[in-house]
PDB file of C-alpha atoms in Angstrom:
ATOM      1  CA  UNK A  11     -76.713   7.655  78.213  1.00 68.00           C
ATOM      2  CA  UNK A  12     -77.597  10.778  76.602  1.00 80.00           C
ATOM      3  CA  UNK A  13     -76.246  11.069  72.982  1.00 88.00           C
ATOM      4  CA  UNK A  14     -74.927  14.573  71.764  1.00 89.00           C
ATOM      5  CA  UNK A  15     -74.441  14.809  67.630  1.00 92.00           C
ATOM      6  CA  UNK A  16     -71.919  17.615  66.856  1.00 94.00           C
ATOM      7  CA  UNK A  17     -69.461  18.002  64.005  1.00 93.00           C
ATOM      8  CA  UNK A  18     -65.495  16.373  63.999  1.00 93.00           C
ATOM      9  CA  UNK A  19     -64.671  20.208  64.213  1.00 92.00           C
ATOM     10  CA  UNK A  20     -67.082  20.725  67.151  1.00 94.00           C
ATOM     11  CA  UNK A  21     -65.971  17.327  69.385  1.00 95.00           C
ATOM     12  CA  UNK A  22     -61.622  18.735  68.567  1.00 96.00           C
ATOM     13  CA  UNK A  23     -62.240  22.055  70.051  1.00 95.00           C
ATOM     14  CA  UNK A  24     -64.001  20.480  72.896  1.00 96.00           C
ATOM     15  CA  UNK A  25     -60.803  18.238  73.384  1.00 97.00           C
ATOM     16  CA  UNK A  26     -58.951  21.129  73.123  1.00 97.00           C
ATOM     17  CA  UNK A  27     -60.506  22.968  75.605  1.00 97.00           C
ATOM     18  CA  UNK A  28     -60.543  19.662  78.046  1.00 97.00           C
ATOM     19  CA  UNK A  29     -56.772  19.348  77.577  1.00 98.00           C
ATOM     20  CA  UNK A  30     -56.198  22.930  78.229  1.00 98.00           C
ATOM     21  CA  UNK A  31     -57.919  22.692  81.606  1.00 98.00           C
ATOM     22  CA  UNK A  32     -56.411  19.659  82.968  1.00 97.00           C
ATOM     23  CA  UNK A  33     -52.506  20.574  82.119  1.00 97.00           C
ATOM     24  CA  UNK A  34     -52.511  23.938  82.537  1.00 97.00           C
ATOM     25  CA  UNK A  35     -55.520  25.499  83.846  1.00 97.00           C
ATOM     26  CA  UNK A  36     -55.980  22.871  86.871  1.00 97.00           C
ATOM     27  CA  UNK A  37     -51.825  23.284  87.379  1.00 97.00           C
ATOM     28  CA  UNK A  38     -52.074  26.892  87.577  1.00 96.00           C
ATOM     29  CA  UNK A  39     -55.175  27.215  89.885  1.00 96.00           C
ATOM     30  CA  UNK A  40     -53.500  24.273  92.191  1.00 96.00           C
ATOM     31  CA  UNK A  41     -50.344  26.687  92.361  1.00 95.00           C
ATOM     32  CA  UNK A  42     -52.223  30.191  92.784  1.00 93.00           C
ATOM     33  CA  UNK A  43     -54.353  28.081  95.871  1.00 93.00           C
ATOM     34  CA  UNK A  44     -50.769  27.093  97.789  1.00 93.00           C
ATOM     35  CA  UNK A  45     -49.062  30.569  96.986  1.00 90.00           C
ATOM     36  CA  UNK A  46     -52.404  31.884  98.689  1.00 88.00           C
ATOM     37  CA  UNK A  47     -51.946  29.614 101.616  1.00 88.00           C
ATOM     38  CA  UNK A  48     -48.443  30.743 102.322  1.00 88.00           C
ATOM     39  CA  UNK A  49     -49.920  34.354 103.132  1.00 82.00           C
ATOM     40  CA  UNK A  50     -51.555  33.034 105.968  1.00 78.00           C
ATOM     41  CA  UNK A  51     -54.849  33.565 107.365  1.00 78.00           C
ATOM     42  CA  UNK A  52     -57.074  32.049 105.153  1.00 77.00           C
ATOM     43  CA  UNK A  53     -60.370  33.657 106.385  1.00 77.00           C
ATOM     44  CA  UNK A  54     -59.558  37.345 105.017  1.00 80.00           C
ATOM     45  CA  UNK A  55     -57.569  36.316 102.162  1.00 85.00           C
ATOM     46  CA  UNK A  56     -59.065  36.955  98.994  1.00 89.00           C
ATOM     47  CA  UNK A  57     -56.770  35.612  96.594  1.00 89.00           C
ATOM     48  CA  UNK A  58     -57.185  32.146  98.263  1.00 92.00           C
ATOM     49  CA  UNK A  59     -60.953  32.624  97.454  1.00 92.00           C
ATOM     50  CA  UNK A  60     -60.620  33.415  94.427  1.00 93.00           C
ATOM     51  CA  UNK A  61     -58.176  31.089  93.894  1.00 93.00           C
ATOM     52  CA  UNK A  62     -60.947  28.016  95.052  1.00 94.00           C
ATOM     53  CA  UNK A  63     -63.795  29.742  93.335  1.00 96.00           C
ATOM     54  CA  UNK A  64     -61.717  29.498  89.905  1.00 96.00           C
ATOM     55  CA  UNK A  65     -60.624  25.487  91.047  1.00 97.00           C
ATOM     56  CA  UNK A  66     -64.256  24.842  91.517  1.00 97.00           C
ATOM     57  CA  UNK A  67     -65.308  26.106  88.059  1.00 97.00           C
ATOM     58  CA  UNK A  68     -62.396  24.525  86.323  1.00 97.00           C
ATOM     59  CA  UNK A  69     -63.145  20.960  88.486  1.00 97.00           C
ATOM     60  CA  UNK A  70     -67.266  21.745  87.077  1.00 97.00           C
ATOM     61  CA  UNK A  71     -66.326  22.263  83.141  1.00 97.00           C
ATOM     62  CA  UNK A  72     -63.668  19.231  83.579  1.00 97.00           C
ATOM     63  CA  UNK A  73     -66.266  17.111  84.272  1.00 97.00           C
ATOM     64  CA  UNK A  74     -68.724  18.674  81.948  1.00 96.00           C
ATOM     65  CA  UNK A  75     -66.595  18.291  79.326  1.00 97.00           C
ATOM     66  CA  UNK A  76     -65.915  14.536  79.919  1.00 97.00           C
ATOM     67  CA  UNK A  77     -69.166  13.926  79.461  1.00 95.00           C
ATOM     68  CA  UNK A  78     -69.739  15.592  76.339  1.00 95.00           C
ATOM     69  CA  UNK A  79     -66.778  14.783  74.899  1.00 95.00           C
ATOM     70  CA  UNK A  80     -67.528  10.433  75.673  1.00 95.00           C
ATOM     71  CA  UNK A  81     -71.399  10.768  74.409  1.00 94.00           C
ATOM     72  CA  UNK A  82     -70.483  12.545  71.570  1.00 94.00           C
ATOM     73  CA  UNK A  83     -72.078  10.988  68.476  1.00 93.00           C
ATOM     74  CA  UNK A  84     -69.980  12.829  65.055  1.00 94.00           C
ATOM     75  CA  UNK A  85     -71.833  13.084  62.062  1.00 92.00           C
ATOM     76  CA  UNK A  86     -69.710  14.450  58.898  1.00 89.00           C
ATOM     77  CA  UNK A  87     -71.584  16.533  57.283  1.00 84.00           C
ATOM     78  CA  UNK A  88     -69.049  15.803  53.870  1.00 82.00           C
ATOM     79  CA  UNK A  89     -71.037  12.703  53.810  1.00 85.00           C
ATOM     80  CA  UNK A  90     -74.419  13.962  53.670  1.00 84.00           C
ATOM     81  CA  UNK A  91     -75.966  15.370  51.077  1.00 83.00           C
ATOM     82  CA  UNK A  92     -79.970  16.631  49.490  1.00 83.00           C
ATOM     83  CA  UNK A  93     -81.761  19.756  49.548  1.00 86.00           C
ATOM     84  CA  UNK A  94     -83.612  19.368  52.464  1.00 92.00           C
ATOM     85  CA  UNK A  95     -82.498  21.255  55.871  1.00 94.00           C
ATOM     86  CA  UNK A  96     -80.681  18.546  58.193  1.00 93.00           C
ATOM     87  CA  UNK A  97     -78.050  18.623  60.899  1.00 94.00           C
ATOM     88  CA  UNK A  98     -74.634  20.121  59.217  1.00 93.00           C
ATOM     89  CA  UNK A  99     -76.070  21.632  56.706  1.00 94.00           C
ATOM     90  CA  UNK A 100     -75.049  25.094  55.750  1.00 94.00           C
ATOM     91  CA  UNK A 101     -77.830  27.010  55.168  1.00 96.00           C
ATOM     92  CA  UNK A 102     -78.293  30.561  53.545  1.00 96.00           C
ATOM     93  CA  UNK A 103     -81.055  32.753  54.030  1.00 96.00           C
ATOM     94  CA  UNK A 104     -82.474  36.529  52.689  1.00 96.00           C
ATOM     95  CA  UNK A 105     -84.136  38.072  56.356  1.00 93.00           C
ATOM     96  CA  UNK A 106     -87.711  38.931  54.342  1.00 92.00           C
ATOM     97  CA  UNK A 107     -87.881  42.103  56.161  1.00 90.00           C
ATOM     98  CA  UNK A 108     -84.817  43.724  55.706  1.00 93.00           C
ATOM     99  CA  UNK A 109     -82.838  41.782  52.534  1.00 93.00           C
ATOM    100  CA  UNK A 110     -79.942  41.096  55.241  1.00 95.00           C
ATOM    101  CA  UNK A 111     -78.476  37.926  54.014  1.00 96.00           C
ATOM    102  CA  UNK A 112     -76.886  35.224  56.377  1.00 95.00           C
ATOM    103  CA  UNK A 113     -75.377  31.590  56.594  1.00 96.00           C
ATOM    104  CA  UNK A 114     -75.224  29.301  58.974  1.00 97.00           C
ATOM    105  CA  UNK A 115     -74.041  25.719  59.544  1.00 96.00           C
ATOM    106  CA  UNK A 116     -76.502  23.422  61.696  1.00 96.00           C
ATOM    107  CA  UNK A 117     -74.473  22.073  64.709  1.00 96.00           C
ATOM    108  CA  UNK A 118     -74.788  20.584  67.847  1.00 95.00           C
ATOM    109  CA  UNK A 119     -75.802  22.148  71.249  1.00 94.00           C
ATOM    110  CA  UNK A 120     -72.348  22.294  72.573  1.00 94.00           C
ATOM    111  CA  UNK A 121     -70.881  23.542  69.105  1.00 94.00           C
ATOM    112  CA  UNK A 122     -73.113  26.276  68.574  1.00 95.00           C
ATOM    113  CA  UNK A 123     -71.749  30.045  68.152  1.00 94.00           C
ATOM    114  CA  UNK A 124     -73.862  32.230  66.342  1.00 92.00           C
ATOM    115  CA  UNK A 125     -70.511  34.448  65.954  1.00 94.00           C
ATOM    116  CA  UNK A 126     -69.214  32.030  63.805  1.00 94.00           C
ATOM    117  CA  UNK A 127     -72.191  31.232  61.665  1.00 95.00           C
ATOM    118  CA  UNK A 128     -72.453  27.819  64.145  1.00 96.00           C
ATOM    119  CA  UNK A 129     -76.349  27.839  64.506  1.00 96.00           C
ATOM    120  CA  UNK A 130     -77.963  25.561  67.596  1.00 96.00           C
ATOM    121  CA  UNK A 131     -79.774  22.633  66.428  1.00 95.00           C
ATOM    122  CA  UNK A 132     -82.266  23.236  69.598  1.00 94.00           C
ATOM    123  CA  UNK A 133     -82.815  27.067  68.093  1.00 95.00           C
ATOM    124  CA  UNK A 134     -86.144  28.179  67.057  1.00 94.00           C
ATOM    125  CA  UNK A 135     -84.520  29.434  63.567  1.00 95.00           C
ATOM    126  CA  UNK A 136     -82.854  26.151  63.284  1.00 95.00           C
ATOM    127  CA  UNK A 137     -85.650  23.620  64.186  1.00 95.00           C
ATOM    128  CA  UNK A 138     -87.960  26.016  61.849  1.00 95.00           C
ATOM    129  CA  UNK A 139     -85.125  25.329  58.545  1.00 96.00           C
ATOM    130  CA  UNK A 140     -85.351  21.369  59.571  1.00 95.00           C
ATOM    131  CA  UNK A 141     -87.289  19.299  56.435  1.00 95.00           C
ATOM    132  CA  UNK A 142     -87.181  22.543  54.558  1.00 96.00           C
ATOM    133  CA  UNK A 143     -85.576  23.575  51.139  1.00 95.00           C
ATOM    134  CA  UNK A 144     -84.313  26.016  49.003  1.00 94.00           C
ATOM    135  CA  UNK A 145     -86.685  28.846  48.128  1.00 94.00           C
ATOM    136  CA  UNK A 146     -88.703  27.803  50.855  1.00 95.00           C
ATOM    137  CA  UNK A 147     -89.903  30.435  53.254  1.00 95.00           C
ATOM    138  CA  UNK A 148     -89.716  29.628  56.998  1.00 95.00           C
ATOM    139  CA  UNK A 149     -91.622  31.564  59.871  1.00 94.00           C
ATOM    140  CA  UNK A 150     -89.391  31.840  62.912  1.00 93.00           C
ATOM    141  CA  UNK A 151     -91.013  33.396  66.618  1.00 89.00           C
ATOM    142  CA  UNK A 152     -88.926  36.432  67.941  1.00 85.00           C
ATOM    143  CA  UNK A 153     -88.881  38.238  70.443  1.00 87.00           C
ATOM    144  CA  UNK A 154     -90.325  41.363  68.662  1.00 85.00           C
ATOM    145  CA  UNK A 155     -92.449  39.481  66.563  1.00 88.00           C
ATOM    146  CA  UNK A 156     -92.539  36.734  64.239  1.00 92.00           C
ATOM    147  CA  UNK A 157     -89.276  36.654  61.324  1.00 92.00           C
ATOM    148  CA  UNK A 158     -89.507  35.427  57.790  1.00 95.00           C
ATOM    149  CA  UNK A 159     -86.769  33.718  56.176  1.00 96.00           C
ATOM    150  CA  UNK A 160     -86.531  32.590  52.508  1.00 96.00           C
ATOM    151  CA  UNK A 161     -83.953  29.670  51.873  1.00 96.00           C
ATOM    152  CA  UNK A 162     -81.329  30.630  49.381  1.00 96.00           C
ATOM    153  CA  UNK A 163     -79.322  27.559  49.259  1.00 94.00           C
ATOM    154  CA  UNK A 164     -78.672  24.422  51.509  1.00 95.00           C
ATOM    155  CA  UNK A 165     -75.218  22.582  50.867  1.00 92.00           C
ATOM    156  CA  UNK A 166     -72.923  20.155  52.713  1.00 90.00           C
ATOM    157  CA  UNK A 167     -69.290  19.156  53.256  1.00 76.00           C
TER     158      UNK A 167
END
């Protein structure tokens, strides 16, 4: 079975989101599919499709979840430490081009939200920071063209 590292933080708000489906999302949908029902034929009724489109996604992520949420493998990044780039590591880095500074945290695929600073470890920027240090520069492919990055500072916990 396929192992998936991620954060304590990352693994809770995927057993958040589990519990939310199965008592009150899968509840509500089983509800909104019966009140359908009662309006009789089911072959024009769009709220009954709707309704079993919306049961079949929250049956899909239920299930997706489960299986993310038993192979998850934590790794505290409070317990790591160094000043190379690794998995939890908080990273911050100058964009060479334009001086825009940024941080991220290195987290795991299911984790990852660039919104929140939560950086992919399967994303080109991140698997370019792995090994690396502070003051480093990394080269990272884009879309319009290669990006340089110099590594400010790498910390954990």
């Amino acid at each position: 079975m396929q192992k998936f590292p991620m954060t304590g933080k990352g693994l809770q708000r995927l057993e958040d989101e589990l519990r939310k489906l199965k008592s009150e999302e899968r509840p509500a949908v089983i509800r909104a599919i019966a009140e359908a029902r009662s309006h009789g034929d089911l072959s024009e009724n769009a709220e009954y499709h709707a309704a079993r489109d919306r049961q079949s996604f929250i049956e899909g992520r239920i299930i997706e979840l489960e299986e993310i949420v038993s192979s998850a493998e934590v790794i505290d990044p409070s317990t790591l430490s160094g000043d190379q780039v690794k998995f939890g590591a908080q990273v911050s880095l100058v964009d060479e081009e334009t001086d825009k500074e940024a941080t991220y945290q290195i987290v795991g695929v299911h984790e990852a939200d660039i919104k929140q600073g939560l950086l992919s470890i399967s994303s080109p920027l991140a698997k370019s920071l792995i090994g690396k240090k502070s003051g480093d520069s990394v080269s990272v492919p884009a879309p319009g063209g290669d990006r340089t990055y110099e590594i400010l500072a790498v910390t954990y916990g």
